[in-house]
Amino acid sequence: MRSIWNGAISFGLVSIPIKLVNATESHSVSFRQIHTEDGGRIRYRKVCELEEREVSSAEIGKGYQDADGSIIPITDEDLAALPIPTAKTIEIVAFVPADRIDPLQMDAAYYLSASGTPAAKPYTLLREALKRSQKVAIAKYALRGRERLGMLRVVDDVIAMHGLLWPDEIRAPEGVAPETHVTVREAELDLADALMDTLGEVDISTLHDDYREAVEELIAAKVEGTAPAERTPAAEGGGGKVIDLIAALESSVRAARTARGEEPADEAVAEVTPIARKSSRTTPKQTPKRSPKQVGGKKSTSSATAATKKAATAKKRTTKTTAAKPTETKAGAAGRTTKKTATAAKKSTGAGAAKKTTPKRRASA
């Protein structure tokens, strides 16, 4: 591997010549900007805004822009003259437990390689001292024109260094946590623990970038002029939907068990509590009333019985009313008929006499 920096580790009075090598590499697929109409490359050109012409890399230097917008040139000679003890040295300043380092400070990772045969002995000494102490070394070093903070630890048989951010470069998480007061129930915590246990551990070396593989397959298919292989679309996120947390956790546990090849847990069976039977001495349970309407429009038996009882009651009332009036005899009826006939005849005779008397009175007059 090609080294990007040469110097030495300063371990007290011990100096260890080393080479700095990148410990990581990016496998992401990079794209170029093109003109969509003809596929031509889109490039950025470095142009001097005063002369309005393109300049080469040899003509480009450094400058600091002041608050008023003016540019202050800074040369490589200016930077080289600064009294930086770590310009070519990784200076170890302390040894601390690894858990004292906040992962938020972690930056780029490098391997430190012993430079030459004389460096093998002090290099091995530092490596074994770090192993036995179970600590990490905090160091300062300079790279690409600035002083940096680093952490040295052992990876297999190699000393690795992680660049660290300075403490004042870590932002405080103000206003990030939810401001609403939320109470988490024990049942929810139990389900979360069950989900964590079901997911278990994973060998990180088995994980890979599915998206990068899909992009590479897409590019290969376009080069060959074939259709890309179909893939299962990714599940859409929940977004801002309000969900039932308990139900979501239970579903997650079942899905995780299924993915691990485990049999799903039996569904919860509802417990049936038997109802105690009443004594025979108690009043029997009344039959609930039913609607008079049944399928087919027929009345129920109970409705018909009620109607019969109602008719019988009405008939009984009629019979009582009739019995209360005295029954007339034939003689009584005949007597009333004779009286009516005599009265009518009397009225008729009186009316005729009155008619005969009227003409005589008119004549005498």
CSV table of C-alpha atoms in Angstrom, one decimal:
chain,number,residue,atom,x,y,z
A,1,MET,CA,0.0,0.0,0.0
A,2,ARG,CA,1.2,3.5,-0.9
A,3,SER,CA,2.1,5.7,2.1
A,4,ILE,CA,0.6,9.2,2.3
A,5,TRP,CA,2.9,10.5,5.1
A,6,ASN,CA,6.3,9.7,6.5
A,7,GLY,CA,7.5,10.5,10.0
A,8,ALA,CA,8.0,9.0,13.4
A,9,ILE,CA,6.1,8.1,16.5
A,10,SER,CA,7.4,9.9,19.6
A,11,PHE,CA,7.1,7.6,22.6
A,12,GLY,CA,8.9,9.5,25.4
A,13,LEU,CA,12.5,9.3,24.3
A,14,VAL,CA,11.8,6.5,21.9
A,15,SER,CA,11.4,7.4,18.3
A,16,ILE,CA,9.8,4.9,15.9
A,17,PRO,CA,10.1,5.7,12.1
A,18,ILE,CA,6.7,4.9,10.5
A,19,LYS,CA,4.7,5.3,7.3
A,20,LEU,CA,1.1,6.4,7.3
A,21,VAL,CA,-1.2,4.3,5.1
A,22,ASN,CA,-4.9,4.7,4.5
A,23,ALA,CA,-6.8,2.0,6.3
A,24,THR,CA,-10.1,2.5,4.4
A,25,GLU,CA,-11.1,2.8,0.8
A,26,SER,CA,-14.4,3.8,-0.8
A,27,HIS,CA,-16.1,1.3,-3.1
A,28,SER,CA,-19.0,3.6,-4.0
A,29,VAL,CA,-19.8,4.0,-7.7
A,30,SER,CA,-18.8,7.4,-8.9
A,31,PHE,CA,-20.6,9.2,-11.7
A,32,ARG,CA,-19.6,12.0,-14.1
A,33,GLN,CA,-21.7,14.9,-15.1
A,34,ILE,CA,-22.7,14.8,-18.8
A,35,HIS,CA,-24.7,16.8,-21.3
A,36,THR,CA,-28.0,14.9,-21.6
A,37,GLU,CA,-28.5,15.8,-25.3
A,38,ASP,CA,-25.2,14.5,-26.6
A,39,GLY,CA,-23.5,12.7,-23.7
A,40,GLY,CA,-20.6,15.1,-23.6
A,41,ARG,CA,-18.6,15.5,-20.3
A,42,ILE,CA,-19.3,18.5,-18.2
A,43,ARG,CA,-16.1,19.8,-16.6
A,44,TYR,CA,-15.2,22.6,-14.2
A,45,ARG,CA,-12.5,25.0,-15.2
A,46,LYS,CA,-10.4,27.0,-12.8
A,47,VAL,CA,-10.7,30.6,-14.0
A,48,CYS,CA,-9.1,33.7,-12.4
A,49,GLU,CA,-12.0,36.1,-11.9
A,50,LEU,CA,-9.7,39.2,-12.4
A,51,GLU,CA,-8.1,38.1,-15.7
A,52,GLU,CA,-11.1,35.9,-16.8
A,53,ARG,CA,-8.8,33.2,-18.0
A,54,GLU,CA,-8.3,29.5,-17.1
A,55,VAL,CA,-5.2,28.9,-14.9
A,56,SER,CA,-3.1,25.8,-14.3
A,57,SER,CA,-2.5,24.0,-11.0
A,58,ALA,CA,1.0,25.4,-10.7
A,59,GLU,CA,-0.4,28.9,-10.6
A,60,ILE,CA,-2.8,28.2,-7.8
A,61,GLY,CA,-1.8,29.0,-4.2
A,62,LYS,CA,-3.6,29.4,-0.8
A,63,GLY,CA,-5.2,32.5,0.6
A,64,TYR,CA,-7.3,33.4,3.7
A,65,GLN,CA,-10.5,35.5,3.2
A,66,ASP,CA,-10.8,38.1,5.8
A,67,ALA,CA,-14.1,39.4,7.3
A,68,ASP,CA,-14.1,42.3,4.9
A,69,GLY,CA,-13.8,40.0,1.9
A,70,SER,CA,-10.1,40.8,1.2
A,71,ILE,CA,-7.8,37.8,0.4
A,72,ILE,CA,-4.6,37.3,2.4
A,73,PRO,CA,-2.1,35.1,0.6
A,74,ILE,CA,-0.5,32.3,2.6
A,75,THR,CA,2.5,30.4,1.1
A,76,ASP,CA,3.9,26.9,1.8
A,77,GLU,CA,7.0,28.6,3.1
A,78,ASP,CA,4.9,30.5,5.7
A,79,LEU,CA,3.4,27.3,7.0
A,80,ALA,CA,6.7,25.4,7.0
A,81,ALA,CA,8.2,28.2,9.2
A,82,LEU,CA,5.6,27.7,11.9
A,83,PRO,CA,7.0,26.1,15.1
A,84,ILE,CA,4.8,22.9,15.0
A,85,PRO,CA,6.6,20.0,16.8
A,86,THR,CA,4.2,17.5,15.2
A,87,ALA,CA,5.0,18.5,11.6
A,88,LYS,CA,6.8,15.1,11.0
A,89,THR,CA,6.0,13.5,14.4
A,90,ILE,CA,3.1,11.6,15.9
A,91,GLU,CA,3.5,12.8,19.5
A,92,ILE,CA,1.9,10.5,22.1
A,93,VAL,CA,0.6,12.7,25.0
A,94,ALA,CA,-1.4,10.2,27.1
A,95,PHE,CA,-2.7,6.6,27.5
A,96,VAL,CA,-6.4,6.3,28.4
A,97,PRO,CA,-9.1,3.5,28.5
A,98,ALA,CA,-10.7,3.0,25.2
A,99,ASP,CA,-14.2,3.8,26.6
A,100,ARG,CA,-13.1,7.3,27.4
A,101,ILE,CA,-13.2,8.2,23.6
A,102,ASP,CA,-16.5,9.3,22.4
A,103,PRO,CA,-17.3,7.6,19.0
A,104,LEU,CA,-18.5,11.0,17.8
A,105,GLN,CA,-14.9,12.1,17.6
A,106,MET,CA,-13.9,9.3,15.3
A,107,ASP,CA,-12.6,10.4,11.9
A,108,ALA,CA,-10.4,8.8,9.2
A,109,ALA,CA,-8.5,5.6,10.0
A,110,TYR,CA,-4.8,4.8,9.1
A,111,TYR,CA,-2.4,2.0,9.5
A,112,LEU,CA,1.1,2.8,10.9
A,113,SER,CA,3.8,0.7,9.2
A,114,ALA,CA,7.3,0.4,10.6
A,115,SER,CA,9.7,2.1,8.3
A,116,GLY,CA,12.8,0.0,7.9
A,117,THR,CA,14.4,-2.8,10.0
A,118,PRO,CA,15.6,-0.6,12.9
A,119,ALA,CA,12.0,0.4,13.6
A,120,ALA,CA,10.7,-3.2,14.1
A,121,LYS,CA,11.9,-3.5,17.7
A,122,PRO,CA,10.4,-0.2,19.1
A,123,TYR,CA,7.3,-0.7,17.0
A,124,THR,CA,6.7,-4.1,18.5
A,125,LEU,CA,7.4,-2.8,22.0
A,126,LEU,CA,4.7,-0.1,21.7
A,127,ARG,CA,2.2,-2.6,20.2
A,128,GLU,CA,2.6,-5.1,23.0
A,129,ALA,CA,2.5,-2.4,25.7
A,130,LEU,CA,-0.9,-1.2,24.3
A,131,LYS,CA,-2.2,-4.8,24.2
A,132,ARG,CA,-1.2,-5.5,27.8
A,133,SER,CA,-2.5,-2.2,29.2
A,134,GLN,CA,-5.8,-2.5,27.3
A,135,LYS,CA,-5.5,1.2,26.7
A,136,VAL,CA,-5.3,3.5,23.7
A,137,ALA,CA,-2.7,6.3,23.1
A,138,ILE,CA,-3.8,9.9,22.5
A,139,ALA,CA,-1.5,11.7,20.1
A,140,LYS,CA,-1.1,14.9,18.1
A,141,TYR,CA,0.1,15.0,14.5
A,142,ALA,CA,0.1,17.3,11.5
A,143,LEU,CA,-1.3,16.4,8.1
A,144,ARG,CA,-2.3,18.4,5.1
A,145,GLY,CA,-1.4,21.7,6.6
A,146,ARG,CA,-3.1,21.4,10.0
A,147,GLU,CA,-2.5,19.9,13.4
A,148,ARG,CA,-4.8,17.0,14.3
A,149,LEU,CA,-5.7,14.7,17.2
A,150,GLY,CA,-5.4,11.0,16.9
A,151,MET,CA,-5.9,7.7,18.8
A,152,LEU,CA,-3.6,4.8,18.5
A,153,ARG,CA,-4.8,1.2,19.1
A,154,VAL,CA,-3.8,-2.3,18.1
A,155,VAL,CA,-5.6,-4.1,15.2
A,156,ASP,CA,-4.3,-7.7,14.9
A,157,ASP,CA,-0.6,-7.2,14.8
A,158,VAL,CA,-0.7,-3.6,13.5
A,159,ILE,CA,-0.9,-0.2,15.2
A,160,ALA,CA,-3.8,1.7,13.8
A,161,MET,CA,-4.5,5.4,14.2
A,162,HIS,CA,-7.9,7.0,14.1
A,163,GLY,CA,-8.1,10.7,13.5
A,164,LEU,CA,-10.1,12.4,16.1
A,165,LEU,CA,-12.1,15.7,16.0
A,166,TRP,CA,-11.0,18.3,18.5
A,167,PRO,CA,-13.5,18.5,21.5
A,168,ASP,CA,-14.7,22.0,20.4
A,169,GLU,CA,-15.6,20.5,17.0
A,170,ILE,CA,-18.3,18.4,18.5
A,171,ARG,CA,-21.6,20.2,18.6
A,172,ALA,CA,-23.9,20.0,21.6
A,173,PRO,CA,-27.1,18.1,20.9
A,174,GLU,CA,-29.3,21.0,21.9
A,175,GLY,CA,-32.9,20.9,20.6
A,176,VAL,CA,-32.5,17.5,19.1
A,177,ALA,CA,-34.2,15.3,21.7
A,178,PRO,CA,-38.0,15.2,21.8
A,179,GLU,CA,-39.4,18.0,23.9
A,180,THR,CA,-42.7,16.3,24.6
A,181,HIS,CA,-42.8,14.2,27.8
A,182,VAL,CA,-43.2,10.6,26.9
A,183,THR,CA,-43.8,7.6,29.3
A,184,VAL,CA,-42.5,4.2,28.2
A,185,ARG,CA,-44.4,1.3,29.7
A,186,GLU,CA,-42.8,-1.8,31.0
A,187,ALA,CA,-44.7,-3.9,28.4
A,188,GLU,CA,-43.1,-1.8,25.6
A,189,LEU,CA,-39.6,-2.2,27.1
A,190,ASP,CA,-40.2,-6.0,27.3
A,191,LEU,CA,-41.1,-6.2,23.7
A,192,ALA,CA,-38.1,-4.1,22.7
A,193,ASP,CA,-35.9,-6.4,24.7
A,194,ALA,CA,-37.4,-9.4,23.0
A,195,LEU,CA,-36.8,-7.8,19.6
A,196,MET,CA,-33.2,-7.1,20.5
A,197,ASP,CA,-32.7,-10.7,21.7
A,198,THR,CA,-34.3,-12.1,18.5
A,199,LEU,CA,-32.2,-10.0,16.2
A,200,GLY,CA,-29.1,-11.0,18.2
A,201,GLU,CA,-25.6,-10.4,17.0
A,202,VAL,CA,-24.2,-10.3,13.5
A,203,ASP,CA,-20.8,-10.8,12.0
A,204,ILE,CA,-20.1,-7.4,10.5
A,205,SER,CA,-17.8,-9.0,7.9
A,206,THR,CA,-20.9,-10.6,6.3
A,207,LEU,CA,-22.6,-7.3,5.6
A,208,HIS,CA,-22.4,-5.7,2.2
A,209,ASP,CA,-23.6,-2.8,0.2
A,210,ASP,CA,-26.8,-4.0,-1.7
A,211,TYR,CA,-27.3,-0.6,-3.4
A,212,ARG,CA,-23.8,-0.6,-4.8
A,213,GLU,CA,-24.3,-4.1,-6.2
A,214,ALA,CA,-27.6,-3.1,-7.8
A,215,VAL,CA,-25.9,0.0,-9.4
A,216,GLU,CA,-23.0,-2.2,-10.8
A,217,GLU,CA,-25.6,-4.7,-12.2
A,218,LEU,CA,-27.5,-1.8,-13.8
A,219,ILE,CA,-24.3,-0.5,-15.5
A,220,ALA,CA,-23.3,-4.0,-16.7
A,221,ALA,CA,-26.7,-4.5,-18.2
A,222,LYS,CA,-26.6,-1.2,-20.0
A,223,VAL,CA,-23.1,-2.0,-21.4
A,224,GLU,CA,-24.4,-5.4,-22.7
A,225,GLY,CA,-27.6,-3.9,-24.0
A,226,THR,CA,-29.8,-6.1,-21.8
A,227,ALA,CA,-32.5,-5.4,-19.3
A,228,PRO,CA,-31.3,-5.3,-15.7
A,229,ALA,CA,-32.4,-8.0,-13.4
A,230,GLU,CA,-35.6,-7.4,-11.5
A,231,ARG,CA,-35.2,-6.7,-7.8
A,232,THR,CA,-37.7,-6.6,-4.9
A,233,PRO,CA,-38.6,-3.0,-4.3
A,234,ALA,CA,-37.5,-1.6,-0.9
A,235,ALA,CA,-40.3,-1.3,1.7
A,236,GLU,CA,-41.5,2.2,2.1
A,237,GLY,CA,-40.8,3.9,5.4
A,238,GLY,CA,-43.6,4.7,7.9
A,239,GLY,CA,-43.1,8.4,7.3
A,240,GLY,CA,-44.9,10.5,9.9
A,241,LYS,CA,-47.8,8.0,10.4
A,242,VAL,CA,-48.9,7.4,14.0
A,243,ILE,CA,-48.6,3.7,14.7
A,244,ASP,CA,-49.5,1.3,17.5
A,245,LEU,CA,-46.1,0.8,19.1
A,246,ILE,CA,-47.1,-2.5,20.8
A,247,ALA,CA,-48.4,-4.0,17.6
A,248,ALA,CA,-45.4,-2.8,15.6
A,249,LEU,CA,-43.0,-4.3,18.2
A,250,GLU,CA,-44.9,-7.6,18.2
A,251,SER,CA,-44.9,-7.7,14.4
A,252,SER,CA,-41.1,-6.9,14.3
A,253,VAL,CA,-40.4,-9.8,16.7
A,254,ARG,CA,-42.4,-12.3,14.6
A,255,ALA,CA,-40.7,-11.1,11.4
A,256,ALA,CA,-37.2,-11.3,13.0
A,257,ARG,CA,-37.9,-14.9,14.1
A,258,THR,CA,-39.2,-15.9,10.7
A,259,ALA,CA,-36.1,-14.3,9.1
A,260,ARG,CA,-33.9,-16.3,11.4
A,261,GLY,CA,-35.7,-19.5,10.5
A,262,GLU,CA,-37.3,-19.9,13.9
A,263,GLU,CA,-40.8,-21.0,14.4
A,264,PRO,CA,-43.2,-18.2,15.2
A,265,ALA,CA,-44.4,-18.1,18.8
A,266,ASP,CA,-47.9,-19.4,19.4
A,267,GLU,CA,-50.6,-16.8,19.4
A,268,ALA,CA,-52.0,-15.9,22.7
A,269,VAL,CA,-55.1,-18.0,23.6
A,270,ALA,CA,-57.9,-16.2,25.3
A,271,GLU,CA,-58.7,-17.6,28.8
A,272,VAL,CA,-62.4,-18.6,29.3
A,273,THR,CA,-63.7,-18.2,32.8
A,274,PRO,CA,-66.6,-20.6,33.5
A,275,ILE,CA,-69.8,-19.0,34.9
A,276,ALA,CA,-71.0,-20.6,38.2
A,277,ARG,CA,-74.4,-22.3,37.8
A,278,LYS,CA,-77.3,-20.9,39.9
A,279,SER,CA,-79.2,-23.1,42.3
A,280,SER,CA,-82.5,-24.6,41.2
A,281,ARG,CA,-84.3,-22.6,43.9
A,282,THR,CA,-83.6,-19.4,42.2
A,283,THR,CA,-86.0,-17.7,39.8
A,284,PRO,CA,-85.5,-19.2,36.3
A,285,LYS,CA,-84.0,-16.9,33.8
A,286,GLN,CA,-86.6,-15.1,31.7
A,287,THR,CA,-86.7,-15.6,28.0
A,288,PRO,CA,-85.7,-12.3,26.3
A,289,LYS,CA,-88.3,-10.6,24.3
A,290,ARG,CA,-88.0,-11.1,20.5
A,291,SER,CA,-88.9,-8.7,17.8
A,292,PRO,CA,-92.3,-9.4,16.3
A,293,LYS,CA,-90.7,-9.4,12.8
A,294,GLN,CA,-89.2,-12.6,11.6
A,295,VAL,CA,-87.8,-13.9,8.3
A,296,GLY,CA,-90.7,-14.1,5.9
A,297,GLY,CA,-92.8,-11.5,7.7
A,298,LYS,CA,-94.4,-14.1,10.2
A,299,LYS,CA,-95.0,-13.2,13.8
A,300,SER,CA,-93.4,-15.2,16.5
A,301,THR,CA,-95.3,-17.7,18.6
A,302,SER,CA,-95.1,-15.4,21.6
A,303,SER,CA,-96.7,-12.5,19.6
A,304,ALA,CA,-99.5,-14.8,18.5
A,305,THR,CA,-100.2,-15.9,22.0
A,306,ALA,CA,-100.3,-12.3,23.2
A,307,ALA,CA,-102.8,-11.4,20.4
A,308,THR,CA,-105.1,-14.3,21.4
A,309,LYS,CA,-105.1,-13.2,25.1
A,310,LYS,CA,-106.0,-9.6,24.0
A,311,ALA,CA,-109.0,-10.8,21.9
A,312,ALA,CA,-110.3,-12.9,24.8
A,313,THR,CA,-110.1,-10.0,27.2
A,314,ALA,CA,-112.1,-7.7,24.8
A,315,LYS,CA,-114.8,-10.4,24.3
A,316,LYS,CA,-115.2,-10.8,28.1
A,317,ARG,CA,-115.6,-7.0,28.5
A,318,THR,CA,-118.4,-7.0,25.8
A,319,THR,CA,-120.2,-9.9,27.5
A,320,LYS,CA,-120.2,-8.0,30.9
A,321,THR,CA,-121.7,-4.8,29.3
A,322,THR,CA,-124.5,-6.8,27.6
A,323,ALA,CA,-125.4,-8.6,30.8
A,324,ALA,CA,-125.7,-5.4,32.8
A,325,LYS,CA,-128.8,-4.2,30.7
A,326,PRO,CA,-132.3,-5.8,31.7
A,327,THR,CA,-133.9,-7.9,28.9
A,328,GLU,CA,-137.2,-6.6,27.6
A,329,THR,CA,-140.3,-8.9,27.4
A,330,LYS,CA,-142.6,-9.1,24.4
A,331,ALA,CA,-145.5,-7.6,26.4
A,332,GLY,CA,-143.5,-4.6,27.3
A,333,ALA,CA,-142.5,-4.0,23.8
A,334,ALA,CA,-146.0,-4.3,22.5
A,335,GLY,CA,-147.3,-1.9,25.1
A,336,ARG,CA,-144.8,0.8,24.1
A,337,THR,CA,-145.9,0.3,20.4
A,338,THR,CA,-149.6,0.8,21.2
A,339,LYS,CA,-148.9,4.0,23.2
A,340,LYS,CA,-146.9,5.4,20.3
A,341,THR,CA,-149.8,4.6,17.8
A,342,ALA,CA,-152.4,6.3,20.0
A,343,THR,CA,-150.4,9.4,20.4
A,344,ALA,CA,-149.8,9.7,16.7
A,345,ALA,CA,-153.6,9.3,16.0
A,346,LYS,CA,-154.5,12.0,18.5
A,347,LYS,CA,-152.1,14.4,17.0
A,348,SER,CA,-153.5,13.6,13.5
A,349,THR,CA,-157.2,14.3,14.7
A,350,GLY,CA,-156.4,17.6,16.3
A,351,ALA,CA,-154.7,18.8,13.2
A,352,GLY,CA,-157.8,18.0,11.0
A,353,ALA,CA,-160.2,19.9,13.2
A,354,ALA,CA,-158.1,22.9,13.1
A,355,LYS,CA,-158.2,22.9,9.3
A,356,LYS,CA,-162.1,22.7,9.2
A,357,THR,CA,-162.5,25.6,11.6
A,358,THR,CA,-160.5,28.2,9.7
A,359,PRO,CA,-162.8,28.7,6.7
A,360,LYS,CA,-165.8,29.5,8.8
A,361,ARG,CA,-164.1,32.3,10.6
A,362,ARG,CA,-163.1,33.9,7.4
A,363,ALA,CA,-166.8,33.7,6.1
A,364,SER,CA,-168.3,35.5,9.1
A,365,ALA,CA,-165.8,38.2,8.8
